[in-house]
Tab-separated table of C-alpha atoms in Angstrom:
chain	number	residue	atom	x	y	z
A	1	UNK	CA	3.785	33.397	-52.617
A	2	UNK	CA	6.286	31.568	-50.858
A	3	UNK	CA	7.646	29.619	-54.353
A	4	UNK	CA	7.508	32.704	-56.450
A	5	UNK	CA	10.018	34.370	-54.065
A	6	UNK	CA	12.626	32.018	-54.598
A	7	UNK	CA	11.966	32.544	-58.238
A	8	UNK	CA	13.062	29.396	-59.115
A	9	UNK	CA	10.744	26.296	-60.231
A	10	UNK	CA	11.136	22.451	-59.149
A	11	UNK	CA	13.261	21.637	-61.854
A	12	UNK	CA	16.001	24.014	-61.005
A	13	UNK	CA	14.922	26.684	-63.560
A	14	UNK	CA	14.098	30.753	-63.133
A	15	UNK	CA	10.034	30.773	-63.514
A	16	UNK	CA	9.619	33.043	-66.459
A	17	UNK	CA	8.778	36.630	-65.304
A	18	UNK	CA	4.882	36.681	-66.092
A	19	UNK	CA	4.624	33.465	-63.814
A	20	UNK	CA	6.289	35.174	-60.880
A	21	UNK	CA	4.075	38.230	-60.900
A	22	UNK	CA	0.724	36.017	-61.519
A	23	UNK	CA	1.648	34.310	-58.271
A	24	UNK	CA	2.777	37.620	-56.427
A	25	UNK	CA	-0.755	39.123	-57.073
A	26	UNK	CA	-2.618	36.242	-55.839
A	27	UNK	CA	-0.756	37.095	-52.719
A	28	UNK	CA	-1.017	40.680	-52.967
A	29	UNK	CA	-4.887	39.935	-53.332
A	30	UNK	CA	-5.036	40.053	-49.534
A	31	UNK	CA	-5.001	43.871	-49.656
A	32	UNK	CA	-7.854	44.447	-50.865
A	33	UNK	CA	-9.456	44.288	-47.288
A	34	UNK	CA	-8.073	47.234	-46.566
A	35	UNK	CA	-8.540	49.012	-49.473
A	36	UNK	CA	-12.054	47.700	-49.011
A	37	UNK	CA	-12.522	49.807	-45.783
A	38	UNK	CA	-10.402	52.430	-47.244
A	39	UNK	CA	-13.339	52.883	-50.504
A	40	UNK	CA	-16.430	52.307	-48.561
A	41	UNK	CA	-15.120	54.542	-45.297
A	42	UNK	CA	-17.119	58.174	-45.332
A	43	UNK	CA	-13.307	60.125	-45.045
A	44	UNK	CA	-12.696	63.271	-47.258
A	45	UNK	CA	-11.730	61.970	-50.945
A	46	UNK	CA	-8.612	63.388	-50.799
A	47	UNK	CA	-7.589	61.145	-48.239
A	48	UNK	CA	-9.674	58.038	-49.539
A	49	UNK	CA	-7.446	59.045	-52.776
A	50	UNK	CA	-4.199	58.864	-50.783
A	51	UNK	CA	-5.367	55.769	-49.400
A	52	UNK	CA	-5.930	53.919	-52.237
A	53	UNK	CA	-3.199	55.182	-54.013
A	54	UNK	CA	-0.855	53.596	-51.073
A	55	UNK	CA	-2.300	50.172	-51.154
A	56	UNK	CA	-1.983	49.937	-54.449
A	57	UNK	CA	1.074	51.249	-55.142
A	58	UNK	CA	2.128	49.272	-51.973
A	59	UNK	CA	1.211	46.280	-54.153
A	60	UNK	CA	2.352	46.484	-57.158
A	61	UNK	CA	6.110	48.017	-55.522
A	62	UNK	CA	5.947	44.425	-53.475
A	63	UNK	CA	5.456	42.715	-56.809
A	64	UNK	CA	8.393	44.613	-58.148
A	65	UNK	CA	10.599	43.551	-55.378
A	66	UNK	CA	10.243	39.670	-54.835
A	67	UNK	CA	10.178	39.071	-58.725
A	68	UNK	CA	13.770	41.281	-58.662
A	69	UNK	CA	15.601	40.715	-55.691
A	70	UNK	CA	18.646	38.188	-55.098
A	71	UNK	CA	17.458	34.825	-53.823
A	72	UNK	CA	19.180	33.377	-50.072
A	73	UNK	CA	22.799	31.714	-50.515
A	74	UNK	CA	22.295	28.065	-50.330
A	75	UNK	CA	24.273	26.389	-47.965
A	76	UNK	CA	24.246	29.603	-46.188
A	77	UNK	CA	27.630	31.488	-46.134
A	78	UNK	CA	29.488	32.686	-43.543
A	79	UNK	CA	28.050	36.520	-44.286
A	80	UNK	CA	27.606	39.136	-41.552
A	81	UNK	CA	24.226	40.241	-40.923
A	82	UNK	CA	24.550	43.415	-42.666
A	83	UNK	CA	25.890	42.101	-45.825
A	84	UNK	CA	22.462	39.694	-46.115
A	85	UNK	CA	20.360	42.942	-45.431
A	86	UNK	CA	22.036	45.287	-47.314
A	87	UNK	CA	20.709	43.962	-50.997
A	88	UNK	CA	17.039	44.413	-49.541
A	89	UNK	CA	17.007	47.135	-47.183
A	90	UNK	CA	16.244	49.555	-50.078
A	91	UNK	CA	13.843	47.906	-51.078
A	92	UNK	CA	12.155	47.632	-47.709
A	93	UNK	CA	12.854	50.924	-47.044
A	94	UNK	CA	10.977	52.034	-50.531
A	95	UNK	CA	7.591	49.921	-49.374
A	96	UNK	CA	7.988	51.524	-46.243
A	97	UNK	CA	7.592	54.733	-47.314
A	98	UNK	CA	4.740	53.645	-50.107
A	99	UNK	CA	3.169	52.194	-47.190
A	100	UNK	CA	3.299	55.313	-44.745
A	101	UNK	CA	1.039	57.194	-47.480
A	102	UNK	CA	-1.777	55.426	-46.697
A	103	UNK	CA	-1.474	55.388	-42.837
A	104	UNK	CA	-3.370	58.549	-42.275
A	105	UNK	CA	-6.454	56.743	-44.472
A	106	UNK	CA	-5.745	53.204	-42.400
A	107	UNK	CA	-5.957	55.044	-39.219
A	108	UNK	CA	-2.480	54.010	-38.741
A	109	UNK	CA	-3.103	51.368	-36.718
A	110	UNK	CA	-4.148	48.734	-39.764
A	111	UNK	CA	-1.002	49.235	-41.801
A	112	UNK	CA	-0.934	46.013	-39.782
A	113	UNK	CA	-1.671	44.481	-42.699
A	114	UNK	CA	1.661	45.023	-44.460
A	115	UNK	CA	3.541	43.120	-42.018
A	116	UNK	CA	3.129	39.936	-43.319
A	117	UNK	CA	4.586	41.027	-46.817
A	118	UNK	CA	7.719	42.541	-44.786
A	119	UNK	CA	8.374	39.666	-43.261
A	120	UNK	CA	8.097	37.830	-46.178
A	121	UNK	CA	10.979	39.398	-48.207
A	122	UNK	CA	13.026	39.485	-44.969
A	123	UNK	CA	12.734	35.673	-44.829
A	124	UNK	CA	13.395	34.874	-48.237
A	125	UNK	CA	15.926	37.328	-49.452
A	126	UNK	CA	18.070	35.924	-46.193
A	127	UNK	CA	19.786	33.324	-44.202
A	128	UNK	CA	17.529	31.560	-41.991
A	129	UNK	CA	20.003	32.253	-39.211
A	130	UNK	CA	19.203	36.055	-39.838
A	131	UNK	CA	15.500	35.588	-41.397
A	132	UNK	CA	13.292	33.774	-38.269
A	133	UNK	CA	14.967	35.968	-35.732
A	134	UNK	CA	13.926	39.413	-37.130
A	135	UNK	CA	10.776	38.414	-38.320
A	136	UNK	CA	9.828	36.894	-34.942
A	137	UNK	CA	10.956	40.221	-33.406
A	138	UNK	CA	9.383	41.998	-35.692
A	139	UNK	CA	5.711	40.082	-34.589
A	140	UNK	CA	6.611	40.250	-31.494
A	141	UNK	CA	7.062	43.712	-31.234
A	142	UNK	CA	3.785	44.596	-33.158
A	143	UNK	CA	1.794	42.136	-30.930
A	144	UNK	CA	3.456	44.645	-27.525
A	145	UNK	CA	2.824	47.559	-29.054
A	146	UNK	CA	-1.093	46.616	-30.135
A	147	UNK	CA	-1.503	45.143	-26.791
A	148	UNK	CA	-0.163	48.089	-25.133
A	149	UNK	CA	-1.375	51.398	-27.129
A	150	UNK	CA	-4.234	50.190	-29.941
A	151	UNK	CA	-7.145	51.877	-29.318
A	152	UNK	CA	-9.537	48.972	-29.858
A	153	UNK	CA	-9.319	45.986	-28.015
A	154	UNK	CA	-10.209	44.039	-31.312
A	155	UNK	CA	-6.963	45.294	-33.177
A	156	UNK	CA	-5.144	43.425	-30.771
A	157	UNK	CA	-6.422	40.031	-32.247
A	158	UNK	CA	-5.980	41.566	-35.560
A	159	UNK	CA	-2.349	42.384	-35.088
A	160	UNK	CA	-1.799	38.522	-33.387
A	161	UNK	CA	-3.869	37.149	-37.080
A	162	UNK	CA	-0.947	39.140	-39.240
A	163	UNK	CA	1.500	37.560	-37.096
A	164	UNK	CA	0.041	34.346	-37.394
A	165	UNK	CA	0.456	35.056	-41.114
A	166	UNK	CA	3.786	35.982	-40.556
A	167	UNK	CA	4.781	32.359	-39.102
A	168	UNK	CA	2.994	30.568	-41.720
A	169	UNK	CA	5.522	32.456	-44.454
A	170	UNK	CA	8.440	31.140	-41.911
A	171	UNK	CA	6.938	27.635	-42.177
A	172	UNK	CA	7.271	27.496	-45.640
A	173	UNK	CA	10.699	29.464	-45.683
A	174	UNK	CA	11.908	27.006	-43.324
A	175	UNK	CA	10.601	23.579	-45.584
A	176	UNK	CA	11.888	25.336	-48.951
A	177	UNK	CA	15.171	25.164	-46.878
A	178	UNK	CA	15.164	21.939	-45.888
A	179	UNK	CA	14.251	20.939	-49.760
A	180	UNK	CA	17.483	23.026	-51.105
A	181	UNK	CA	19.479	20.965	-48.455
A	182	UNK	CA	18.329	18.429	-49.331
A	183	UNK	CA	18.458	18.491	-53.115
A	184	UNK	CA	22.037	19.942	-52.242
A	185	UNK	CA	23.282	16.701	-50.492
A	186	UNK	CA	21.384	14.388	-53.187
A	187	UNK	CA	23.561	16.167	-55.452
A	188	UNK	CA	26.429	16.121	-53.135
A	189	UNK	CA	26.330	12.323	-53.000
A	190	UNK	CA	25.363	11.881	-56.614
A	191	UNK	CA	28.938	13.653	-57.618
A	192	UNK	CA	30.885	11.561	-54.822
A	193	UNK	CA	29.003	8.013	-56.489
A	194	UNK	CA	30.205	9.013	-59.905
A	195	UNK	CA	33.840	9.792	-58.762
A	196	UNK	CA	33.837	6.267	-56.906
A	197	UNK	CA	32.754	4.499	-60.447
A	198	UNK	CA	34.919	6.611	-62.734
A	199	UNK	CA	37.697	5.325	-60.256
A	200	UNK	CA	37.065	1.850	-59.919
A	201	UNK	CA	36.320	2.267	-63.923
A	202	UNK	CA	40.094	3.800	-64.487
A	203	UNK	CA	41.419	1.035	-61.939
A	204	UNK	CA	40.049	-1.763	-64.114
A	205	UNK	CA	40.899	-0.310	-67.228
A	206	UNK	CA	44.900	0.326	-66.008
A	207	UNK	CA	44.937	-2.985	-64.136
A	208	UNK	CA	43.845	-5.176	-67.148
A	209	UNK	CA	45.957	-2.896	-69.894
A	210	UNK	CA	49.216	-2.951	-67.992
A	211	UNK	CA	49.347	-6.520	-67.416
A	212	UNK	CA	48.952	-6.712	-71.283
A	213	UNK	CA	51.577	-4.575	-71.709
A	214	UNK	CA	53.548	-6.295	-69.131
A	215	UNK	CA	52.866	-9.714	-71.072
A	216	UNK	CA	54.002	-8.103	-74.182
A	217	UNK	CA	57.034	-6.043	-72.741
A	218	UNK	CA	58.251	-10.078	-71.506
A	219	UNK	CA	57.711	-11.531	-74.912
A	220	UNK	CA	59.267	-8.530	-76.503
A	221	UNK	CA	62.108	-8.995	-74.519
A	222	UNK	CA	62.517	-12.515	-75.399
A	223	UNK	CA	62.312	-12.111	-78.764
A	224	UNK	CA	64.559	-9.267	-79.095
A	225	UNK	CA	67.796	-11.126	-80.028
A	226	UNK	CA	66.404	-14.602	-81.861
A	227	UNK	CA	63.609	-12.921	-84.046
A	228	UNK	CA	64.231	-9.084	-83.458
A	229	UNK	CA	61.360	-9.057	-86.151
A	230	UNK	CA	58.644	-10.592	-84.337
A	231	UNK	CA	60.463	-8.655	-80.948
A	232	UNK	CA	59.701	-5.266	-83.084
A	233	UNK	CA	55.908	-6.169	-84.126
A	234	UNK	CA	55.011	-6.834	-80.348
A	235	UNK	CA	56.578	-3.387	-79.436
A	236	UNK	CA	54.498	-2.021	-82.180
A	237	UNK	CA	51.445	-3.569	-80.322
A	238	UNK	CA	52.629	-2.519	-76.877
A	239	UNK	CA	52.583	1.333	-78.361
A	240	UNK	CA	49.138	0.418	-80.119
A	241	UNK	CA	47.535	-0.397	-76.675
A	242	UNK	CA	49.157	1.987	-74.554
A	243	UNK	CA	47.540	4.882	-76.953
A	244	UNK	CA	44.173	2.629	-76.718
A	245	UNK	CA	44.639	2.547	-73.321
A	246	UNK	CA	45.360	6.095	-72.636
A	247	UNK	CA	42.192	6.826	-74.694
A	248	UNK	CA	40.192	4.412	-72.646
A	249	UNK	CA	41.327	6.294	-69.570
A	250	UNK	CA	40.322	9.797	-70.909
A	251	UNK	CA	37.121	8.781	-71.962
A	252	UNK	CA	36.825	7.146	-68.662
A	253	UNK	CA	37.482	10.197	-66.604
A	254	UNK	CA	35.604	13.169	-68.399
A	255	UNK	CA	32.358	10.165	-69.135
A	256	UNK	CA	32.617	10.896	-73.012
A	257	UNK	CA	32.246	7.341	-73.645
A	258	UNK	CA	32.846	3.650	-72.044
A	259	UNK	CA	35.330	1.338	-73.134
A	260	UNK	CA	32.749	-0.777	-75.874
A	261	UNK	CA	32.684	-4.188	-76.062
A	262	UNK	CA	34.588	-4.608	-78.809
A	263	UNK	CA	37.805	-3.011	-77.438
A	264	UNK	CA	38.016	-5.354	-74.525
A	265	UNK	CA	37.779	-8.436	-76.556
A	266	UNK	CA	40.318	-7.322	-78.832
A	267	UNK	CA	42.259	-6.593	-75.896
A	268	UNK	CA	41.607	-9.999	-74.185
A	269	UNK	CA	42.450	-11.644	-77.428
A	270	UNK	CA	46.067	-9.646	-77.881
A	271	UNK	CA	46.417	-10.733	-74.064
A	272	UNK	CA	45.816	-14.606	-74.880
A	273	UNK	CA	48.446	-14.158	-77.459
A	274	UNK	CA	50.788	-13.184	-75.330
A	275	UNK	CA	50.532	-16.520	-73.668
């Protein structure tokens, strides 16, 4: 459950749509406890009907919703709290309701069960800074209110096994978080070791052309009044490996290609002939 949320697979690619909702059901399977008690309970059909009818469209709304809804920013940005709310609150707000129709079949008191599914899309369609805190307030809140006004002593421990539920999703949340930071600074680093070797690439590449061209500009400029000739044929080089050069550099920069082997020794030769 906690993967197909993010809707994104290792590999940095959207999970195709079928995968997302095979792993949302598997997670959804978990309500069929109470639409277990809500079948085999002796209430009027009517209400049995309602009940059902909740769960299940409870389920299949949830399924809707995590296979749709935005992803969290990654880093996080520097969003209020209402802005990283407002994309789900609809959608909260639409299994809330879906999930009030089968209260009166649930006995209220076991819509318990939906909390873990709430806090699930609150944790993954936000911030960790905004995530953990309502979610724990959230369980923390249902654990008061059981304690203080369930009926049944035993729905107390149920309502502390949701929330337990509840922290598990947060445990993942929280390692799928430190994976994107992670993968974020690998790739951080990865762009800042390429820059370093594109530069020390375009440093060796300028360094060894211009003192060729330097070389050449010197004989050129000897030769420009006793053999203006052979002065005019090394100008015609110097032009011929500044535009090699320049293309070097390019290539260099935007990784098209590396200077080959057969450029530098040409180079390297035009250099010993300037000696």
């Amino acid at each position: 459950m906690n993967a197909s949320l993010t809707r994104v697979a290792a590999d940095g690619r959207p999970r195709p749509w079928y995968q997302r909702i095979r792993l949302d059901a598997l997670w959804t399977a978990i309500l069929l406890v109470p639409l277990f008690f809500v079948i085999t309970d002796g209430m009027p059909v009517l209400l049995k009907t309602a009940g059902a009818a909740g769960i299940l469209g409870f389920a299949g709304l949830y399924v809707w919703a995590t296979t749709t809804m935005p992803t969290w920013p990654v880093p996080p940005t520097k969003m209020s709290v209402l802005d990283e709310l407002r994309p789900i609150a609809g959608r909260l707000a639409l299994l809330a309701a879906v999930a009030a129709v089968s209260g009166p079949s649930l006995n209220w008191w076991y819509e318990i069960f939906y909390l873990p599914y709430f806090c699930a899309i609150i944790l993954y369609a936000t911030t960790l800074r905004v995530g953990l805190p309502l979610s724990g307030c959230l369980c923390l809140l249902t654990i008061v209110v059981f304690s203080l006004f369930a009926p049944a002593a035993n729905l107390t421990w149920l309502a502390i096994g949701c929330c337990f539920s509840s922290v598990s999703i947060a445990v993942g949340r929280i390692g799928t978080d430190v994976q994107e930071r992670r993968q974020v600074k690998e790739r951080e680093l990865a762009a800042a070791t390429e820059r370093e070797e594109i530069g020390r690439d375009v440093h060796d590449l300028l360094g060894h052309s211009l003192t060729v061209l330097t070389l050449k500009a010197e004989v050129a400029h000897r030769l420009v009044r006793r053999s203006p000739e052979a002065a005019e044929r090394e100008l015609a080089e110097i032009v011929e490996l500044s535009r090699a050069a320049l293309a070097d550099v390019r290539a260099t920069v935007t990784r098209l290609r590396v200077p080959d082997l057969a450029g530098q020794m040409a180079v390297s030769y035009t250099h010993l002939r300037a000696h």
